[in-house]
């Protein structure tokens, strides 16, 4: 099972509380999922697939050593995993998530020209991040 999309733009959730992108707080001793996703995607845009990103965050948060990661990745994806539509970056912090033609992801800040262009691009599949609350 995969969480990856290709040629897709995930727009911020309809109930996102911000009007421009914000960097998520670090979370103290244990970094939050949002902080780790933000750090990885900011440092390495279009280098990770959604699956790569989700597993890397899981591995960091659970202290999985490099030599065990291949086996742990298989176990991690043996169960269904939520896609990036449920990421706090798109739900709470105002970041769009662009998946390129190869499924690699990058963050796009809400309020930027790039965000507006991707949101209006008819060649991309347009999705919304999941709402935090029911309508």
N, CA and C atoms as an extended XYZ file, in Angstrom:
405
Properties=species:S:1:pos:R:3:atomname:S:1:resname:S:1:resid:I:1 pbc="F F F"
N         0.849       -1.172        0.000 N   UNK     1
C         0.000        0.000        0.000 CA  UNK     1
C         0.900        1.243        0.000 C   UNK     1
N         0.511        2.246       -0.746 N   UNK     2
C         1.314        3.461       -0.829 CA  UNK     2
C         0.478        4.688       -0.463 C   UNK     2
N         1.167        5.705        0.012 N   UNK     3
C         0.505        6.973        0.332 CA  UNK     3
C         0.855        8.032       -0.711 C   UNK     3
N         1.617        7.644       -1.711 N   UNK     4
C         2.138        8.612       -2.668 CA  UNK     4
C         1.143        8.954       -3.769 C   UNK     4
N         1.213       10.189       -4.203 N   UNK     5
C         0.461       10.681       -5.351 CA  UNK     5
C         1.468       11.127       -6.402 C   UNK     5
N         1.010       11.285       -7.639 N   UNK     6
C         1.827       11.884       -8.690 CA  UNK     6
C         1.043       13.043       -9.289 C   UNK     6
N         1.763       14.073       -9.699 N   UNK     7
C         1.173       15.265      -10.322 CA  UNK     7
C        -0.075       15.730       -9.572 C   UNK     7
N         0.109       15.956       -8.289 N   UNK     8
C        -1.006       16.312       -7.401 CA  UNK     8
C        -0.600       17.475       -6.519 C   UNK     8
N        -1.582       18.325       -6.236 N   UNK     9
C        -1.361       19.417       -5.288 CA  UNK     9
C        -2.378       19.292       -4.168 C   UNK     9
N        -1.880       19.158       -2.944 N   UNK    10
C        -2.747       19.106       -1.768 CA  UNK    10
C        -2.808       20.527       -1.201 C   UNK    10
N        -3.977       21.136       -1.318 N   UNK    11
C        -4.184       22.477       -0.792 CA  UNK    11
C        -4.460       22.393        0.706 C   UNK    11
N        -4.295       23.507        1.395 N   UNK    12
C        -4.565       23.523        2.825 CA  UNK    12
C        -6.034       23.212        3.085 C   UNK    12
N        -6.324       22.727        4.264 N   UNK    13
C        -7.690       22.368        4.651 CA  UNK    13
C        -8.585       23.605        4.663 C   UNK    13
N        -9.862       23.393        4.396 N   UNK    14
C       -10.827       24.489        4.414 CA  UNK    14
C       -10.890       25.176        5.773 C   UNK    14
N       -10.623       24.424        6.842 N   UNK    15
C       -10.688       25.020        8.181 CA  UNK    15
C        -9.301       25.331        8.767 C   UNK    15
N        -8.303       25.472        7.897 N   UNK    16
C        -6.961       25.841        8.349 CA  UNK    16
C        -7.033       27.225        8.998 C   UNK    16
N        -6.495       27.379       10.212 N   UNK    17
C        -6.658       28.633       10.948 CA  UNK    17
C        -5.730       29.776       10.526 C   UNK    17
N        -4.800       29.544        9.597 N   UNK    18
C        -3.858       30.595        9.208 CA  UNK    18
C        -4.103       31.049        7.768 C   UNK    18
N        -3.679       32.252        7.459 N   UNK    19
C        -3.829       32.785        6.104 CA  UNK    19
C        -2.515       32.820        5.346 C   UNK    19
N        -1.423       32.542        6.046 N   UNK    20
C        -0.128       32.377        5.402 CA  UNK    20
C         0.628       31.299        6.181 C   UNK    20
N         1.547       30.633        5.494 N   UNK    21
C         2.248       29.496        6.086 CA  UNK    21
C         3.054       29.899        7.310 C   UNK    21
N         3.060       29.009        8.290 N   UNK    22
C         3.820       29.186        9.522 CA  UNK    22
C         4.713       27.976        9.738 C   UNK    22
N         5.889       28.214       10.303 N   UNK    23
C         6.754       27.099       10.679 CA  UNK    23
C         6.186       26.478       11.943 C   UNK    23
N         6.024       25.155       11.962 N   UNK    24
C         5.481       24.523       13.175 CA  UNK    24
C         6.474       24.590       14.324 C   UNK    24
N         5.973       24.637       15.562 N   UNK    25
C         6.884       24.647       16.712 CA  UNK    25
C         7.663       23.338       16.784 C   UNK    25
N         8.854       23.399       17.350 N   UNK    26
C         9.735       22.229       17.372 CA  UNK    26
C         9.208       21.105       18.246 C   UNK    26
N         8.504       21.427       19.311 N   UNK    27
C         7.942       20.381       20.156 CA  UNK    27
C         8.810       20.006       21.339 C   UNK    27
N         9.914       20.671       21.541 N   UNK    28
C        10.745       20.392       22.711 CA  UNK    28
C        11.652       19.196       22.525 C   UNK    28
N        11.727       18.329       23.554 N   UNK    29
C        12.653       17.190       23.544 CA  UNK    29
C        12.336       16.205       22.422 C   UNK    29
N        11.056       15.952       22.184 N   UNK    30
C        10.641       15.067       21.096 CA  UNK    30
C         9.992       15.921       20.015 C   UNK    30
N        10.648       16.050       18.858 N   UNK    31
C        10.066       16.878       17.797 CA  UNK    31
C         8.696       16.350       17.367 C   UNK    31
N         7.811       17.280       17.030 N   UNK    32
C         6.479       16.888       16.565 CA  UNK    32
C         6.566       16.340       15.144 C   UNK    32
N         5.523       15.637       14.740 N   UNK    33
C         5.432       15.142       13.371 CA  UNK    33
C         5.524       16.324       12.407 C   UNK    33
N         4.794       17.396       12.696 N   UNK    34
C         4.811       18.572       11.824 CA  UNK    34
C         6.209       19.165       11.714 C   UNK    34
N         6.908       19.274       12.843 N   UNK    35
C         8.254       19.847       12.828 CA  UNK    35
C         9.218       18.975       12.023 C   UNK    35
N         9.126       17.665       12.174 N   UNK    36
C        10.003       16.763       11.426 CA  UNK    36
C         9.688       16.794        9.936 C   UNK    36
N         8.411       16.748        9.583 N   UNK    37
C         8.034       16.815        8.162 CA  UNK    37
C         8.522       18.128        7.556 C   UNK    37
N         8.304       19.211        8.269 N   UNK    38
C         8.722       20.524        7.773 CA  UNK    38
C        10.240       20.570        7.574 C   UNK    38
N        10.993       20.100        8.547 N   UNK    39
C        12.455       20.123        8.459 CA  UNK    39
C        12.949       19.289        7.277 C   UNK    39
N        12.410       18.092        7.124 N   UNK    40
C        12.851       17.214        6.031 CA  UNK    40
C        12.499       17.786        4.665 C   UNK    40
N        11.284       18.317        4.529 N   UNK    41
C        10.864       18.828        3.223 CA  UNK    41
C        11.489       20.178        2.898 C   UNK    41
N        11.796       20.968        3.905 N   UNK    42
C        12.459       22.248        3.666 CA  UNK    42
C        13.914       22.018        3.246 C   UNK    42
N        14.558       21.065        3.897 N   UNK    43
C        15.961       20.769        3.585 CA  UNK    43
C        16.123       19.995        2.279 C   UNK    43
N        15.093       19.219        1.908 N   UNK    44
C        15.219       18.334        0.742 CA  UNK    44
C        13.959       18.347       -0.126 C   UNK    44
N        13.612       19.501       -0.719 N   UNK    45
C        12.411       19.529       -1.565 CA  UNK    45
C        12.579       18.613       -2.783 C   UNK    45
N        11.505       17.923       -3.105 N   UNK    46
C        11.444       17.010       -4.256 CA  UNK    46
C        12.491       15.896       -4.203 C   UNK    46
N        12.898       15.497       -2.999 N   UNK    47
C        13.801       14.356       -2.855 CA  UNK    47
C        13.099       13.139       -2.281 C   UNK    47
N        12.014       13.343       -1.523 N   UNK    48
C        11.310       12.243       -0.866 CA  UNK    48
C         9.943       12.015       -1.502 C   UNK    48
N         9.531       10.759       -1.554 N   UNK    49
C         8.136       10.482       -1.848 CA  UNK    49
C         7.378       10.604       -0.530 C   UNK    49
N         6.077       10.591       -0.618 N   UNK    50
C         5.267       10.629        0.593 CA  UNK    50
C         5.607        9.441        1.491 C   UNK    50
N         5.733        8.259        0.908 N   UNK    51
C         6.084        7.072        1.689 CA  UNK    51
C         7.431        7.254        2.398 C   UNK    51
N         8.423        7.770        1.668 N   UNK    52
C         9.750        8.004        2.258 CA  UNK    52
C         9.643        8.947        3.453 C   UNK    52
N         8.902       10.027        3.265 N   UNK    53
C         8.764       11.036        4.315 CA  UNK    53
C         8.075       10.465        5.546 C   UNK    53
N         6.948        9.799        5.348 N   UNK    54
C         6.205        9.250        6.484 CA  UNK    54
C         7.027        8.235        7.258 C   UNK    54
N         7.746        7.369        6.537 N   UNK    55
C         8.551        6.379        7.248 CA  UNK    55
C         9.742        7.033        7.945 C   UNK    55
N        10.382        8.004        7.311 N   UNK    56
C        11.529        8.667        7.940 CA  UNK    56
C        11.118        9.351        9.245 C   UNK    56
N         9.976       10.010        9.244 N   UNK    57
C         9.477       10.647       10.465 CA  UNK    57
C         9.213        9.586       11.533 C   UNK    57
N         8.583        8.479       11.136 N   UNK    58
C         8.324        7.373       12.065 CA  UNK    58
C         9.643        6.836       12.635 C   UNK    58
N        10.628        6.627       11.774 N   UNK    59
C        11.915        6.072       12.209 CA  UNK    59
C        12.636        7.009       13.172 C   UNK    59
N        12.611        8.294       12.890 N   UNK    60
C        13.261        9.266       13.774 CA  UNK    60
C        12.559        9.294       15.131 C   UNK    60
N        11.241        9.381       15.099 N   UNK    61
C        10.487        9.482       16.355 CA  UNK    61
C        10.612        8.227       17.216 C   UNK    61
N        10.826        7.076       16.584 N   UNK    62
C        10.922        5.823       17.330 CA  UNK    62
C        12.363        5.327       17.491 C   UNK    62
N        13.330        6.125       17.050 N   UNK    63
C        14.734        5.768       17.239 CA  UNK    63
C        15.141        4.490       16.548 C   UNK    63
N        14.630        4.240       15.359 N   UNK    64
C        14.957        3.003       14.637 CA  UNK    64
C        16.332        3.153       13.985 C   UNK    64
N        17.272        2.285       14.339 N   UNK    65
C        18.618        2.390       13.761 CA  UNK    65
C        18.618        2.060       12.267 C   UNK    65
N        19.593        2.614       11.557 N   UNK    66
C        19.680        2.468       10.098 CA  UNK    66
C        19.652        1.006        9.650 C   UNK    66
N        20.335        0.133       10.396 N   UNK    67
C        20.413       -1.277        9.971 CA  UNK    67
C        19.079       -2.017       10.107 C   UNK    67
N        18.135       -1.476       10.846 N   UNK    68
C        16.830       -2.117       11.010 CA  UNK    68
C        15.731       -1.477       10.160 C   UNK    68
N        16.067       -0.409        9.464 N   UNK    69
C        15.028        0.367        8.779 CA  UNK    69
C        14.343       -0.370        7.636 C   UNK    69
N        15.057       -1.184        6.892 N   UNK    70
C        14.412       -1.883        5.776 CA  UNK    70
C        13.309       -2.819        6.282 C   UNK    70
N        13.601       -3.602        7.301 N   UNK    71
C        12.602       -4.512        7.868 CA  UNK    71
C        11.475       -3.726        8.528 C   UNK    71
N        11.821       -2.664        9.245 N   UNK    72
C        10.808       -1.845        9.911 CA  UNK    72
C         9.896       -1.145        8.911 C   UNK    72
N        10.464       -0.748        7.768 N   UNK    73
C         9.651       -0.090        6.736 CA  UNK    73
C         8.601       -1.053        6.204 C   UNK    73
N         8.989       -2.292        5.973 N   UNK    74
C         8.029       -3.291        5.493 CA  UNK    74
C         6.915       -3.481        6.517 C   UNK    74
N         7.262       -3.542        7.797 N   UNK    75
C         6.254       -3.697        8.846 CA  UNK    75
C         5.367       -2.453        8.943 C   UNK    75
N         5.964       -1.277        8.802 N   UNK    76
C         5.220       -0.011        8.880 CA  UNK    76
C         4.144        0.059        7.791 C   UNK    76
N         4.518       -0.318        6.571 N   UNK    77
C         3.565       -0.239        5.458 CA  UNK    77
C         2.712       -1.497        5.294 C   UNK    77
N         2.899       -2.476        6.176 N   UNK    78
C         2.020       -3.653        6.153 CA  UNK    78
C         0.621       -3.257        6.609 C   UNK    78
N         0.548       -2.171        7.379 N   UNK    79
C        -0.744       -1.628        7.825 CA  UNK    79
C        -1.018       -0.350        7.035 C   UNK    79
N        -2.261       -0.045        6.736 N   UNK    80
C        -2.568        1.197        6.018 CA  UNK    80
C        -2.082        2.421        6.791 C   UNK    80
N        -1.522        3.383        6.069 N   UNK    81
C        -1.025        4.623        6.665 CA  UNK    81
C        -1.772        5.806        6.054 C   UNK    81
N        -2.044        6.836        6.835 N   UNK    82
C        -2.713        8.019        6.282 CA  UNK    82
C        -1.778        8.767        5.333 C   UNK    82
N        -2.344        9.344        4.281 N   UNK    83
C        -1.550       10.103        3.322 CA  UNK    83
C        -1.292       11.510        3.855 C   UNK    83
N        -0.579       12.308        3.078 N   UNK    84
C        -0.230       13.651        3.515 CA  UNK    84
C        -1.412       14.610        3.547 C   UNK    84
N        -2.578       14.189        3.091 N   UNK    85
C        -3.772       15.023        3.262 CA  UNK    85
C        -4.091       15.193        4.749 C   UNK    85
N        -3.583       14.291        5.582 N   UNK    86
C        -3.821       14.392        7.027 CA  UNK    86
C        -2.650       15.043        7.765 C   UNK    86
N        -1.654       15.521        7.038 N   UNK    87
C        -0.491       16.157        7.671 CA  UNK    87
C        -0.894       17.446        8.373 C   UNK    87
N        -0.374       17.661        9.585 N   UNK    88
C        -0.644       18.922       10.267 CA  UNK    88
C        -0.111       20.132        9.495 C   UNK    88
N         0.854       19.915        8.605 N   UNK    89
C         1.373       21.036        7.819 CA  UNK    89
C         0.275       21.631        6.939 C   UNK    89
N        -0.548       20.773        6.355 N   UNK    90
C        -1.624       21.235        5.474 CA  UNK    90
C        -2.921       21.519        6.230 C   UNK    90
N        -3.078       20.913        7.382 N   UNK    91
C        -4.303       21.110        8.163 CA  UNK    91
C        -4.223       22.324        9.076 C   UNK    91
N        -3.058       22.593        9.650 N   UNK    92
C        -2.935       23.610       10.696 CA  UNK    92
C        -1.965       24.752       10.375 C   UNK    92
N        -0.897       24.441        9.637 N   UNK    93
C         0.189       25.411        9.498 CA  UNK    93
C         0.253       26.130        8.147 C   UNK    93
N        -0.658       25.856        7.222 N   UNK    94
C        -0.738       26.625        5.988 CA  UNK    94
C         0.240       26.244        4.895 C   UNK    94
N         0.587       24.974        4.799 N   UNK    95
C         1.511       24.520        3.753 CA  UNK    95
C         0.780       23.634        2.756 C   UNK    95
N         0.845       23.985        1.479 N   UNK    96
C         0.393       23.097        0.422 CA  UNK    96
C         1.488       22.076        0.178 C   UNK    96
N         1.105       20.932       -0.373 N   UNK    97
C         2.079       19.868       -0.623 CA  UNK    97
C         1.971       19.468       -2.086 C   UNK    97
N         3.049       19.716       -2.824 N   UNK    98
C         3.073       19.398       -4.252 CA  UNK    98
C         3.794       18.078       -4.481 C   UNK    98
N         3.119       17.180       -5.184 N   UNK    99
C         3.712       15.910       -5.617 CA  UNK    99
C         4.014       16.065       -7.103 C   UNK    99
N         5.266       15.918       -7.488 N   UNK   100
C         5.617       16.079       -8.899 CA  UNK   100
C         5.279       14.814       -9.700 C   UNK   100
N         5.664       14.798      -10.964 N   UNK   101
C         5.338       13.674      -11.854 CA  UNK   101
C         5.992       12.371      -11.406 C   UNK   101
N         7.049       12.459      -10.593 N   UNK   102
C         7.725       11.268      -10.072 CA  UNK   102
C         7.276       10.919       -8.651 C   UNK   102
N         6.286       11.664       -8.119 N   UNK   103
C         5.786       11.399       -6.776 CA  UNK   103
C         6.613       12.018       -5.671 C   UNK   103
N         7.605       12.830       -6.019 N   UNK   104
C         8.441       13.502       -5.014 CA  UNK   104
C         7.688       14.726       -4.491 C   UNK   104
N         7.860       15.036       -3.214 N   UNK   105
C         7.059       16.089       -2.591 CA  UNK   105
C         7.885       17.298       -2.164 C   UNK   105
N         7.184       18.443       -2.147 N   UNK   106
C         7.772       19.696       -1.668 CA  UNK   106
C         6.663       20.513       -1.020 C   UNK   106
N         7.064       21.356       -0.080 N   UNK   107
C         6.121       22.254        0.577 CA  UNK   107
C         5.981       23.538       -0.219 C   UNK   107
N         4.752       24.076       -0.221 N   UNK   108
C         4.477       25.331       -0.907 CA  UNK   108
C         3.681       26.202        0.069 C   UNK   108
N         4.221       27.376        0.432 N   UNK   109
C         3.553       28.197        1.444 CA  UNK   109
C         2.261       28.847        0.945 C   UNK   109
N         1.219       28.744        1.744 N   UNK   110
C        -0.041       29.426        1.483 CA  UNK   110
C         0.237       30.925        1.401 C   UNK   110
N        -0.365       31.590        0.442 N   UNK   111
C        -0.165       33.018        0.267 CA  UNK   111
C         0.932       33.365       -0.723 C   UNK   111
N         1.659       32.373       -1.209 N   UNK   112
C         2.742       32.633       -2.163 CA  UNK   112
C         2.217       32.562       -3.599 C   UNK   112
N         2.971       33.147       -4.521 N   UNK   113
C         2.618       33.074       -5.942 CA  UNK   113
C         2.660       31.622       -6.413 C   UNK   113
N         3.621       30.858       -5.925 N   UNK   114
C         3.735       29.451       -6.320 CA  UNK   114
C         2.496       28.668       -5.882 C   UNK   114
N         1.998       28.938       -4.670 N   UNK   115
C         0.791       28.260       -4.179 CA  UNK   115
C        -0.385       28.578       -5.098 C   UNK   115
N        -0.574       29.852       -5.414 N   UNK   116
C        -1.685       30.260       -6.278 CA  UNK   116
C        -1.577       29.605       -7.653 C   UNK   116
N        -0.372       29.552       -8.197 N   UNK   117
C        -0.174       28.949       -9.516 CA  UNK   117
C        -0.472       27.451       -9.500 C   UNK   117
N         0.018       26.745       -8.483 N   UNK   118
C        -0.238       25.300       -8.400 CA  UNK   118
C        -1.715       25.010       -8.150 C   UNK   118
N        -2.361       25.826       -7.328 N   UNK   119
C        -3.787       25.620       -7.036 CA  UNK   119
C        -4.656       25.865       -8.258 C   UNK   119
N        -4.151       26.653       -9.195 N   UNK   120
C        -4.912       26.955      -10.410 CA  UNK   120
C        -4.495       26.096      -11.608 C   UNK   120
N        -3.532       25.214      -11.409 N   UNK   121
C        -2.991       24.411      -12.513 CA  UNK   121
C        -3.924       23.242      -12.848 C   UNK   121
N        -4.568       23.282      -14.026 N   UNK   122
C        -5.505       22.206      -14.380 CA  UNK   122
C        -4.823       20.876      -14.705 C   UNK   122
N        -3.507       20.892      -14.901 N   UNK   123
C        -2.811       19.637      -15.197 CA  UNK   123
C        -2.523       18.824      -13.935 C   UNK   123
N        -2.722       19.444      -12.768 N   UNK   124
C        -2.496       18.752      -11.494 CA  UNK   124
C        -3.816       18.269      -10.915 C   UNK   124
N        -3.776       17.124      -10.288 N   UNK   125
C        -4.926       16.674       -9.509 CA  UNK   125
C        -4.985       17.564       -8.267 C   UNK   125
N        -6.131       18.166       -8.021 N   UNK   126
C        -6.292       19.086       -6.898 CA  UNK   126
C        -7.032       18.376       -5.767 C   UNK   126
N        -6.404       18.333       -4.595 N   UNK   127
C        -7.017       17.744       -3.410 CA  UNK   127
C        -6.928       18.754       -2.271 C   UNK   127
N        -7.800       18.615       -1.308 N   UNK   128
C        -7.756       19.439       -0.115 CA  UNK   128
C        -7.259       18.574        1.045 C   UNK   128
N        -6.534       19.199        1.943 N   UNK   129
C        -6.145       18.510        3.162 CA  UNK   129
C        -7.430       18.221        3.957 C   UNK   129
N        -7.366       17.226        4.787 N   UNK   130
C        -8.545       16.862        5.587 CA  UNK   130
C        -8.826       17.935        6.616 C   UNK   130
N       -10.093       18.168        6.835 N   UNK   131
C       -10.513       19.139        7.838 CA  UNK   131
C       -10.155       18.632        9.230 C   UNK   131
N        -9.930       19.561       10.139 N   UNK   132
C        -9.669       19.199       11.523 CA  UNK   132
C       -10.953       18.904       12.272 C   UNK   132
N       -12.019       19.586       11.854 N   UNK   133
C       -13.316       19.404       12.500 CA  UNK   133
C       -14.371       19.088       11.451 C   UNK   133
N       -15.440       18.473       11.893 N   UNK   134
C       -16.551       18.218       10.971 CA  UNK   134
C       -17.205       19.524       10.584 C   UNK   134
N       -17.728       19.550        9.376 N   UNK   135
C       -18.387       20.777        8.874 CA  UNK   135
C       -19.687       21.038        9.610 C   UNK   135
